[in-house]
Amino acid sequence: MDSEKIKKRHEQLTAQLSGGLVVVSSYDQVQLSNDMVAPFLQEANFLWLTGITLPGWKVIIDGIRQHVVLVRPSRSEAEVIFDGKTDEEALLETTGANEIIDETDFETRLRQLSRQHTIAYTPYRPHPHHFVMNPAPAELHSLLCRIFPKVVDCSDQLARLRAIKSPEEIAAIRRAVKLTIMAFTAVRAQLEEYRYEYEVEADMTRAFRRANAAHAYQPIIAGGSHAVTLHYVENSGRIMKNQALLIDVGARVDGYAADITRTYCLKPTKRQQQVHAAVENAHRRIIALLRPDLLIADYLRQVDEIMKDALGEVGLLKNRDDTETYRKYFPHAISHGLGIDVHDSLGAPRYFQPGMVLTVEPGIYIEEEHIGVRIEDDILITADGHENLSRALSTSL
Ligand code: GLY
Ligand code: MN
Ligand code: MN
């Protein structure tokens, strides 16, 4: 990314915040075990605003003065020896920032800025998760609250800007999709060879690492009833030729994710064929809906009708008003935005707009029959409709 593009993003954001002061933190490194650090992935807003993939940094964007300050984390000599030096000249050049200050001067700088700005904007919206949140955004938020009279969450403004992808971002997603399709195609071609789910995972990982890429999220390789657990990531089960195998895998390339699912079966039963055909048909019909200016509420209404048709076709839904049964067999969202984050917020817009990228991922999960089928593609909304970025990968069983 070059500094001109970063500058434009800063201008877009501060224009929405009446020229305000924006302060954003990268993520901190977190413990994996004892003195080992977990693999690091940058916070998406910080990455979008700076291109910096390092932990512990912060950025101050003063929209009035068009002044950008990077804040370096204080590191001991030992940390530098273990983790390497940072080329700060290069950071200034690629980000277009005006200066770099040390973390020890961060609070003083914020206090100075609080004389000119009563509001500090930062993306921070705590929400309950079944895991511990990265502490850095919350710590920054508390610090800002001690210094500024008012601290305002700018997650929505950032999400809406990030939702409309630039041509360069779309190109990166295309590369991620292409690599993911390559990995799927290779696995599909030798499906008979696999005895365990982890063998499929290993080949996917190999394909990604050979291309200097990585998984964008924990891969899901789920045979038979494992597919009913939506985020099954153990990938340790035996693969049976007469059971469906759900593979939900995506590469991250140049910071952007793909997110693709296919469900295969070597010796499908009539029932597996029937369920797969119903999901495939729904998937095709739902993608056909996508175009700019479609109200998202309308999209979701039509998706419900299509998914109810699908469940009706396989005999699981007798009464279309039976919401409980409907949600039992199709318990997750049909779509989510895709970008730096695998689940990239679209910023709760009313309409689809050109430049948005989202998944379409219908599924039917029948615990009592040990069948889970999902088909997921990555779709770009274009000026006059949509483009299925992952269409080259066959959806067949
Ligand atoms: N891979 C997670 C999802 O499909 O949303
Ligand atoms: Mn998805
Ligand atoms: Mn997925």
CSV table of C-alpha atoms and ligand atoms in Angstrom, one decimal:
chain,number,residue,atom,x,y,z
A,1,MET,CA,0.0,0.0,0.0
A,2,ASP,CA,1.3,3.5,-0.7
A,3,SER,CA,1.1,6.6,1.4
A,4,GLU,CA,-1.3,8.4,-1.0
A,5,LYS,CA,-3.9,5.7,-0.5
A,6,ILE,CA,-3.5,5.8,3.2
A,7,LYS,CA,-3.8,9.6,3.2
A,8,LYS,CA,-7.1,9.3,1.3
A,9,ARG,CA,-8.4,6.8,3.9
A,10,HIS,CA,-7.6,9.2,6.7
A,11,GLU,CA,-9.3,12.1,4.8
A,12,GLN,CA,-12.4,9.9,4.2
A,13,LEU,CA,-12.6,9.0,7.8
A,14,THR,CA,-12.0,12.4,9.4
A,15,ALA,CA,-14.4,14.0,6.9
A,16,GLN,CA,-17.1,11.8,8.5
A,17,LEU,CA,-16.1,12.9,12.0
A,18,SER,CA,-16.1,16.7,11.3
A,19,GLY,CA,-12.3,16.8,11.1
A,20,GLY,CA,-12.0,15.2,14.5
A,21,LEU,CA,-9.2,13.5,16.2
A,22,VAL,CA,-8.9,9.7,15.7
A,23,VAL,CA,-6.7,7.5,17.8
A,24,VAL,CA,-6.5,3.8,16.9
A,25,SER,CA,-4.5,1.0,18.5
A,26,SER,CA,-3.1,-2.1,16.9
A,27,TYR,CA,-3.6,-5.4,18.8
A,28,ASP,CA,-1.2,-6.5,21.5
A,29,GLN,CA,0.6,-9.7,21.4
A,30,VAL,CA,-1.0,-12.3,23.6
A,31,GLN,CA,0.3,-15.3,25.4
A,32,LEU,CA,0.1,-18.8,23.8
A,33,SER,CA,1.7,-20.6,26.6
A,34,ASN,CA,4.4,-20.0,29.2
A,35,ASP,CA,6.8,-17.5,27.4
A,36,MET,CA,5.5,-18.3,23.9
A,37,VAL,CA,3.5,-15.7,22.0
A,38,ALA,CA,0.4,-16.6,19.9
A,39,PRO,CA,0.6,-16.0,16.2
A,40,PHE,CA,-0.2,-12.4,15.5
A,41,LEU,CA,-2.8,-10.9,13.3
A,42,GLN,CA,-3.2,-7.2,13.1
A,43,GLU,CA,-6.4,-5.4,14.1
A,44,ALA,CA,-8.3,-4.7,10.9
A,45,ASN,CA,-9.1,-1.0,11.4
A,46,PHE,CA,-5.5,-0.3,12.3
A,47,LEU,CA,-4.2,-2.2,9.3
A,48,TRP,CA,-6.6,-0.4,7.0
A,49,LEU,CA,-5.5,3.0,8.4
A,50,THR,CA,-1.7,2.3,8.4
A,51,GLY,CA,-0.8,-0.8,6.6
A,52,ILE,CA,1.3,-1.7,9.7
A,53,THR,CA,1.3,-5.3,10.6
A,54,LEU,CA,3.3,-5.0,13.9
A,55,PRO,CA,1.8,-5.4,17.4
A,56,GLY,CA,1.7,-2.6,20.0
A,57,TRP,CA,1.7,0.4,17.7
A,58,LYS,CA,-0.9,3.3,17.8
A,59,VAL,CA,-1.8,6.0,15.3
A,60,ILE,CA,-3.1,9.5,16.0
A,61,ILE,CA,-4.8,11.2,13.1
A,62,ASP,CA,-5.5,14.9,13.6
A,63,GLY,CA,-8.2,15.6,11.0
A,64,ILE,CA,-8.0,19.4,11.5
A,65,ARG,CA,-4.2,19.8,11.1
A,66,GLN,CA,-3.8,16.8,8.7
A,67,HIS,CA,-1.1,15.6,11.1
A,68,VAL,CA,-0.4,11.9,11.6
A,69,VAL,CA,1.6,10.5,14.5
A,70,LEU,CA,2.7,6.9,14.9
A,71,VAL,CA,3.4,5.7,18.4
A,72,ARG,CA,6.0,3.0,18.8
A,73,PRO,CA,5.8,0.5,21.7
A,74,SER,CA,8.6,0.7,24.2
A,75,ARG,CA,10.7,-2.5,23.8
A,76,SER,CA,13.6,-3.8,25.8
A,77,GLU,CA,17.0,-4.6,24.2
A,78,ALA,CA,16.2,-8.2,24.7
A,79,GLU,CA,12.9,-7.9,22.9
A,80,VAL,CA,14.7,-6.2,20.0
A,81,ILE,CA,17.3,-9.0,19.9
A,82,PHE,CA,14.5,-11.7,19.8
A,83,ASP,CA,12.0,-10.0,17.6
A,84,GLY,CA,14.1,-7.8,15.3
A,85,LYS,CA,14.5,-4.1,14.6
A,86,THR,CA,11.8,-2.0,13.0
A,87,ASP,CA,12.8,0.1,10.0
A,88,GLU,CA,11.1,3.4,11.1
A,89,GLU,CA,12.2,5.3,8.0
A,90,ALA,CA,10.3,2.8,5.9
A,91,LEU,CA,7.3,3.1,8.2
A,92,LEU,CA,7.2,6.9,7.8
A,93,GLU,CA,7.5,6.5,4.0
A,94,THR,CA,4.9,3.8,3.5
A,95,THR,CA,2.3,5.4,5.9
A,96,GLY,CA,3.0,9.0,5.0
A,97,ALA,CA,2.9,9.8,8.8
A,98,ASN,CA,4.5,13.0,9.9
A,99,GLU,CA,6.4,11.6,12.9
A,100,ILE,CA,7.0,8.7,15.2
A,101,ILE,CA,6.9,9.2,19.0
A,102,ASP,CA,7.7,6.7,21.8
A,103,GLU,CA,5.0,5.2,23.9
A,104,THR,CA,6.4,7.0,26.9
A,105,ASP,CA,5.4,10.3,25.3
A,106,PHE,CA,2.0,9.2,24.2
A,107,GLU,CA,0.0,10.4,27.2
A,108,THR,CA,1.7,13.9,27.1
A,109,ARG,CA,0.9,14.2,23.4
A,110,LEU,CA,-2.7,13.3,24.0
A,111,ARG,CA,-3.0,15.8,26.8
A,112,GLN,CA,-1.7,18.5,24.4
A,113,LEU,CA,-4.2,17.5,21.8
A,114,SER,CA,-7.0,17.6,24.3
A,115,ARG,CA,-6.6,21.4,24.5
A,116,GLN,CA,-7.6,21.6,20.8
A,117,HIS,CA,-10.0,18.6,20.7
A,118,THR,CA,-12.8,17.9,23.1
A,119,ILE,CA,-13.7,14.7,21.4
A,120,ALA,CA,-11.5,11.7,20.7
A,121,TYR,CA,-12.8,9.1,18.3
A,122,THR,CA,-11.6,5.5,18.6
A,123,PRO,CA,-13.2,2.3,17.3
A,124,TYR,CA,-14.2,0.5,20.5
A,125,ARG,CA,-17.4,-1.4,21.1
A,126,PRO,CA,-17.2,-4.1,23.7
A,127,HIS,CA,-19.4,-7.0,22.9
A,128,PRO,CA,-19.8,-10.3,24.6
A,129,HIS,CA,-17.7,-13.2,23.2
A,130,HIS,CA,-16.9,-16.6,24.5
A,131,PHE,CA,-13.2,-15.6,24.4
A,132,VAL,CA,-11.1,-12.9,26.0
A,133,MET,CA,-10.9,-9.8,23.8
A,134,ASN,CA,-7.5,-8.4,22.8
A,135,PRO,CA,-6.8,-5.9,25.6
A,136,ALA,CA,-5.2,-3.1,23.5
A,137,PRO,CA,-8.3,-1.3,22.2
A,138,ALA,CA,-9.9,-1.3,25.6
A,139,GLU,CA,-6.8,0.0,27.3
A,140,LEU,CA,-6.6,2.8,24.7
A,141,HIS,CA,-10.2,3.6,25.3
A,142,SER,CA,-9.7,3.9,29.1
A,143,LEU,CA,-6.7,6.1,28.6
A,144,LEU,CA,-8.6,8.4,26.2
A,145,CYS,CA,-11.5,8.6,28.7
A,146,ARG,CA,-9.1,9.9,31.4
A,147,ILE,CA,-7.9,12.7,29.1
A,148,PHE,CA,-10.7,13.8,26.8
A,149,PRO,CA,-14.1,15.2,27.9
A,150,LYS,CA,-15.8,12.9,25.4
A,151,VAL,CA,-14.7,9.7,23.7
A,152,VAL,CA,-16.8,8.5,20.8
A,153,ASP,CA,-16.8,5.1,19.1
A,154,CYS,CA,-16.1,5.4,15.4
A,155,SER,CA,-16.5,1.6,14.5
A,156,ASP,CA,-19.5,2.3,12.3
A,157,GLN,CA,-17.8,5.0,10.2
A,158,LEU,CA,-14.8,2.8,9.7
A,159,ALA,CA,-16.9,-0.3,8.9
A,160,ARG,CA,-18.9,1.7,6.2
A,161,LEU,CA,-15.7,3.0,4.6
A,162,ARG,CA,-14.0,-0.4,4.7
A,163,ALA,CA,-17.1,-2.1,3.3
A,164,ILE,CA,-16.6,-0.5,-0.1
A,165,LYS,CA,-13.5,-2.1,-1.4
A,166,SER,CA,-10.9,-0.3,-3.6
A,167,PRO,CA,-9.7,-2.0,-6.8
A,168,GLU,CA,-6.5,-3.0,-5.0
A,169,GLU,CA,-8.4,-4.6,-2.2
A,170,ILE,CA,-10.7,-6.5,-4.7
A,171,ALA,CA,-7.5,-7.7,-6.5
A,172,ALA,CA,-6.2,-9.0,-3.2
A,173,ILE,CA,-9.4,-10.9,-2.4
A,174,ARG,CA,-9.3,-12.3,-6.0
A,175,ARG,CA,-5.8,-13.7,-5.3
A,176,ALA,CA,-7.0,-15.2,-2.0
A,177,VAL,CA,-10.0,-16.8,-3.7
A,178,LYS,CA,-7.8,-18.1,-6.5
A,179,LEU,CA,-5.3,-19.7,-4.2
A,180,THR,CA,-8.2,-21.2,-2.1
A,181,ILE,CA,-9.8,-22.6,-5.3
A,182,MET,CA,-6.4,-24.2,-6.3
A,183,ALA,CA,-6.2,-25.9,-2.9
A,184,PHE,CA,-9.9,-27.1,-3.1
A,185,THR,CA,-9.3,-28.4,-6.6
A,186,ALA,CA,-6.2,-30.4,-5.6
A,187,VAL,CA,-8.1,-31.9,-2.6
A,188,ARG,CA,-11.1,-32.8,-4.7
A,189,ALA,CA,-9.0,-34.5,-7.3
A,190,GLN,CA,-7.6,-37.0,-4.8
A,191,LEU,CA,-10.5,-37.3,-2.4
A,192,GLU,CA,-10.3,-41.1,-2.4
A,193,GLU,CA,-6.8,-40.9,-0.8
A,194,TYR,CA,-7.9,-39.2,2.4
A,195,ARG,CA,-8.5,-41.3,5.5
A,196,TYR,CA,-8.6,-38.6,8.1
A,197,GLU,CA,-9.9,-35.0,8.2
A,198,TYR,CA,-6.5,-33.6,9.2
A,199,GLU,CA,-4.9,-35.0,6.0
A,200,VAL,CA,-7.2,-32.7,4.0
A,201,GLU,CA,-6.2,-29.8,6.3
A,202,ALA,CA,-2.5,-30.6,5.9
A,203,ASP,CA,-2.8,-30.4,2.1
A,204,MET,CA,-4.7,-27.2,2.2
A,205,THR,CA,-2.1,-25.7,4.6
A,206,ARG,CA,0.7,-26.9,2.3
A,207,ALA,CA,-0.9,-25.2,-0.7
A,208,PHE,CA,-1.2,-21.9,1.1
A,209,ARG,CA,2.2,-21.9,2.7
A,210,ARG,CA,3.8,-22.8,-0.7
A,211,ALA,CA,2.4,-19.6,-1.9
A,212,ASN,CA,3.6,-17.6,1.1
A,213,ALA,CA,0.0,-17.3,2.3
A,214,ALA,CA,-1.8,-18.7,5.4
A,215,HIS,CA,-5.3,-19.7,6.5
A,216,ALA,CA,-7.5,-16.7,7.0
A,217,TYR,CA,-9.3,-18.6,9.8
A,218,GLN,CA,-9.2,-22.0,11.4
A,219,PRO,CA,-10.0,-24.5,8.7
A,220,ILE,CA,-13.1,-26.7,9.1
A,221,ILE,CA,-12.8,-30.2,7.7
A,222,ALA,CA,-15.9,-31.9,8.9
A,223,GLY,CA,-17.1,-35.4,8.0
A,224,GLY,CA,-20.6,-36.7,8.6
A,225,SER,CA,-22.1,-35.4,11.8
A,226,HIS,CA,-19.0,-33.2,12.6
A,227,ALA,CA,-20.5,-30.8,10.0
A,228,VAL,CA,-23.4,-30.1,12.3
A,229,THR,CA,-21.0,-28.3,14.7
A,230,LEU,CA,-20.7,-25.1,12.7
A,231,HIS,CA,-17.2,-24.2,13.8
A,232,TYR,CA,-15.8,-27.7,14.1
A,233,VAL,CA,-12.0,-27.2,14.0
A,234,GLU,CA,-10.6,-30.4,15.5
A,235,ASN,CA,-10.3,-32.0,12.1
A,236,SER,CA,-9.3,-35.3,13.6
A,237,GLY,CA,-12.1,-37.7,12.5
A,238,ARG,CA,-12.0,-40.6,10.1
A,239,ILE,CA,-13.4,-39.8,6.6
A,240,MET,CA,-16.0,-42.3,5.5
A,241,LYS,CA,-16.7,-42.7,1.8
A,242,ASN,CA,-20.5,-42.8,2.3
A,243,GLN,CA,-20.5,-39.6,4.5
A,244,ALA,CA,-20.5,-36.1,3.3
A,245,LEU,CA,-17.3,-34.1,3.9
A,246,LEU,CA,-17.7,-30.4,4.5
A,247,ILE,CA,-14.7,-28.3,3.8
A,248,ASP,CA,-14.7,-24.6,4.9
A,249,VAL,CA,-11.3,-23.1,4.2
A,250,GLY,CA,-10.0,-19.7,3.0
A,251,ALA,CA,-6.5,-18.3,2.4
A,252,ARG,CA,-5.4,-14.9,3.4
A,253,VAL,CA,-3.3,-13.2,0.7
A,254,ASP,CA,-1.8,-9.7,1.2
A,255,GLY,CA,-4.0,-9.2,4.2
A,256,TYR,CA,-7.3,-10.2,2.6
A,257,ALA,CA,-9.4,-13.3,3.2
A,258,ALA,CA,-11.3,-15.8,1.1
A,259,ASP,CA,-14.0,-17.9,2.7
A,260,ILE,CA,-15.2,-20.9,0.7
A,261,THR,CA,-17.2,-24.0,1.5
A,262,ARG,CA,-17.8,-27.1,-0.5
A,263,THR,CA,-19.4,-30.4,0.6
A,264,TYR,CA,-18.2,-33.5,-1.1
A,265,CYS,CA,-19.1,-37.2,-0.9
A,266,LEU,CA,-17.5,-40.1,-2.8
A,267,LYS,CA,-20.4,-42.6,-2.5
A,268,PRO,CA,-23.4,-40.4,-1.7
A,269,THR,CA,-26.7,-41.9,-0.6
A,270,LYS,CA,-29.9,-40.7,-2.3
A,271,ARG,CA,-30.6,-38.7,0.8
A,272,GLN,CA,-27.2,-36.9,0.7
A,273,GLN,CA,-27.7,-36.2,-2.9
A,274,GLN,CA,-31.2,-34.8,-2.2
A,275,VAL,CA,-29.9,-32.5,0.7
A,276,HIS,CA,-26.9,-31.3,-1.4
A,277,ALA,CA,-29.1,-30.5,-4.4
A,278,ALA,CA,-31.5,-28.5,-2.2
A,279,VAL,CA,-28.6,-26.4,-0.8
A,280,GLU,CA,-27.1,-26.0,-4.3
A,281,ASN,CA,-30.3,-24.8,-5.7
A,282,ALA,CA,-30.9,-22.3,-2.8
A,283,HIS,CA,-27.3,-21.1,-3.2
A,284,ARG,CA,-27.8,-20.4,-6.9
A,285,ARG,CA,-31.1,-18.6,-6.3
A,286,ILE,CA,-29.8,-16.5,-3.5
A,287,ILE,CA,-26.7,-15.3,-5.4
A,288,ALA,CA,-29.0,-14.4,-8.3
A,289,LEU,CA,-30.7,-11.8,-6.0
A,290,LEU,CA,-27.6,-9.8,-5.4
A,291,ARG,CA,-27.4,-6.4,-7.0
A,292,PRO,CA,-26.7,-2.8,-5.9
A,293,ASP,CA,-29.6,-0.9,-4.4
A,294,LEU,CA,-31.3,-4.1,-3.2
A,295,LEU,CA,-32.6,-3.4,0.3
A,296,ILE,CA,-30.8,-5.7,2.7
A,297,ALA,CA,-34.1,-6.3,4.6
A,298,ASP,CA,-35.7,-7.4,1.3
A,299,TYR,CA,-32.7,-9.7,0.6
A,300,LEU,CA,-33.0,-11.4,4.0
A,301,ARG,CA,-36.8,-11.8,3.5
A,302,GLN,CA,-36.2,-13.5,0.1
A,303,VAL,CA,-33.5,-15.6,1.6
A,304,ASP,CA,-35.9,-16.9,4.2
A,305,GLU,CA,-38.4,-17.9,1.5
A,306,ILE,CA,-35.7,-19.7,-0.5
A,307,MET,CA,-34.3,-21.5,2.5
A,308,LYS,CA,-37.8,-22.6,3.5
A,309,ASP,CA,-38.3,-23.9,0.0
A,310,ALA,CA,-35.1,-25.9,0.4
A,311,LEU,CA,-36.1,-27.4,3.7
A,312,GLY,CA,-39.5,-28.2,2.3
A,313,GLU,CA,-37.9,-30.0,-0.7
A,314,VAL,CA,-36.1,-32.3,1.7
A,315,GLY,CA,-39.1,-32.9,3.9
A,316,LEU,CA,-37.8,-31.1,7.0
A,317,LEU,CA,-40.3,-28.2,7.0
A,318,LYS,CA,-44.0,-28.8,6.7
A,319,ASN,CA,-45.3,-25.5,7.9
A,320,ARG,CA,-43.5,-22.3,6.6
A,321,ASP,CA,-44.4,-20.4,9.7
A,322,ASP,CA,-42.6,-22.9,11.9
A,323,THR,CA,-39.7,-20.6,12.6
A,324,GLU,CA,-38.2,-22.9,15.3
A,325,THR,CA,-37.9,-25.8,12.9
A,326,TYR,CA,-36.6,-23.5,10.2
A,327,ARG,CA,-33.8,-22.2,12.4
A,328,LYS,CA,-33.0,-25.7,13.7
A,329,TYR,CA,-31.9,-26.8,10.3
A,330,PHE,CA,-30.5,-23.5,9.1
A,331,PRO,CA,-29.1,-21.9,12.3
A,332,HIS,CA,-26.6,-19.3,11.0
A,333,ALA,CA,-26.6,-16.1,8.9
A,334,ILE,CA,-26.7,-16.4,5.2
A,335,SER,CA,-24.1,-13.8,4.5
A,336,HIS,CA,-21.3,-11.7,6.0
A,337,GLY,CA,-18.9,-9.1,4.7
A,338,LEU,CA,-15.5,-10.3,3.7
A,339,GLY,CA,-12.2,-8.4,3.6
A,340,ILE,CA,-9.4,-7.9,6.1
A,341,ASP,CA,-11.6,-9.6,8.6
A,342,VAL,CA,-13.2,-12.9,7.6
A,343,HIS,CA,-16.3,-11.5,9.2
A,344,ASP,CA,-15.9,-8.0,7.9
A,345,SER,CA,-18.7,-5.7,9.0
A,346,LEU,CA,-20.6,-4.0,6.2
A,347,GLY,CA,-21.5,-1.2,8.7
A,348,ALA,CA,-25.2,-2.1,8.8
A,349,PRO,CA,-26.1,-0.4,5.5
A,350,ARG,CA,-29.7,-0.4,4.2
A,351,TYR,CA,-28.7,-1.3,0.6
A,352,PHE,CA,-26.1,-3.3,-1.1
A,353,GLN,CA,-23.6,-1.1,-2.9
A,354,PRO,CA,-21.0,-1.6,-5.6
A,355,GLY,CA,-17.6,-2.6,-4.1
A,356,MET,CA,-19.1,-4.6,-1.3
A,357,VAL,CA,-17.8,-8.2,-1.0
A,358,LEU,CA,-19.8,-10.7,1.0
A,359,THR,CA,-20.3,-14.5,1.3
A,360,VAL,CA,-23.4,-16.4,0.4
A,361,GLU,CA,-23.5,-19.6,2.5
A,362,PRO,CA,-26.7,-21.6,2.7
A,363,GLY,CA,-26.6,-24.8,4.6
A,364,ILE,CA,-28.8,-27.6,5.9
A,365,TYR,CA,-27.7,-29.4,9.1
A,366,ILE,CA,-29.6,-32.6,10.2
A,367,GLU,CA,-28.1,-33.9,13.4
A,368,GLU,CA,-30.4,-36.9,13.5
A,369,GLU,CA,-29.2,-38.0,10.1
A,370,HIS,CA,-25.5,-37.1,10.6
A,371,ILE,CA,-25.6,-34.8,7.5
A,372,GLY,CA,-24.3,-31.2,7.3
A,373,VAL,CA,-24.1,-29.5,3.9
A,374,ARG,CA,-23.0,-26.0,3.2
A,375,ILE,CA,-21.9,-24.3,0.0
A,376,GLU,CA,-20.2,-20.9,0.3
A,377,ASP,CA,-19.1,-18.5,-2.3
A,378,ASP,CA,-17.6,-15.0,-2.2
A,379,ILE,CA,-19.5,-12.3,-4.1
A,380,LEU,CA,-18.6,-8.8,-5.3
A,381,ILE,CA,-21.4,-6.4,-5.8
A,382,THR,CA,-20.8,-4.6,-9.1
A,383,ALA,CA,-22.3,-1.5,-10.7
A,384,ASP,CA,-25.0,-3.6,-12.5
A,385,GLY,CA,-25.3,-6.7,-10.5
A,386,HIS,CA,-22.7,-9.0,-8.9
A,387,GLU,CA,-19.7,-11.2,-9.7
A,388,ASN,CA,-19.2,-14.5,-8.0
A,389,LEU,CA,-15.5,-14.5,-7.4
A,390,SER,CA,-15.3,-18.2,-6.6
A,391,ARG,CA,-17.6,-19.4,-9.4
A,392,ALA,CA,-14.7,-21.3,-11.0
A,393,LEU,CA,-14.9,-23.9,-8.2
A,394,SER,CA,-17.7,-26.5,-9.0
A,395,THR,CA,-20.3,-26.8,-6.3
A,396,SER,CA,-21.1,-30.4,-7.1
A,397,LEU,CA,-21.1,-33.1,-4.5
B,1,GLY,N1,-15.6,-19.8,7.9
B,1,GLY,C1,-16.5,-19.2,8.7
B,1,GLY,C2,-17.7,-18.7,8.0
B,1,GLY,O1,-18.1,-19.3,7.0
B,1,GLY,O2,-18.3,-17.7,8.3
B,2,MN,MN,-18.4,-17.4,5.9
B,3,MN,MN,-16.7,-20.2,5.7
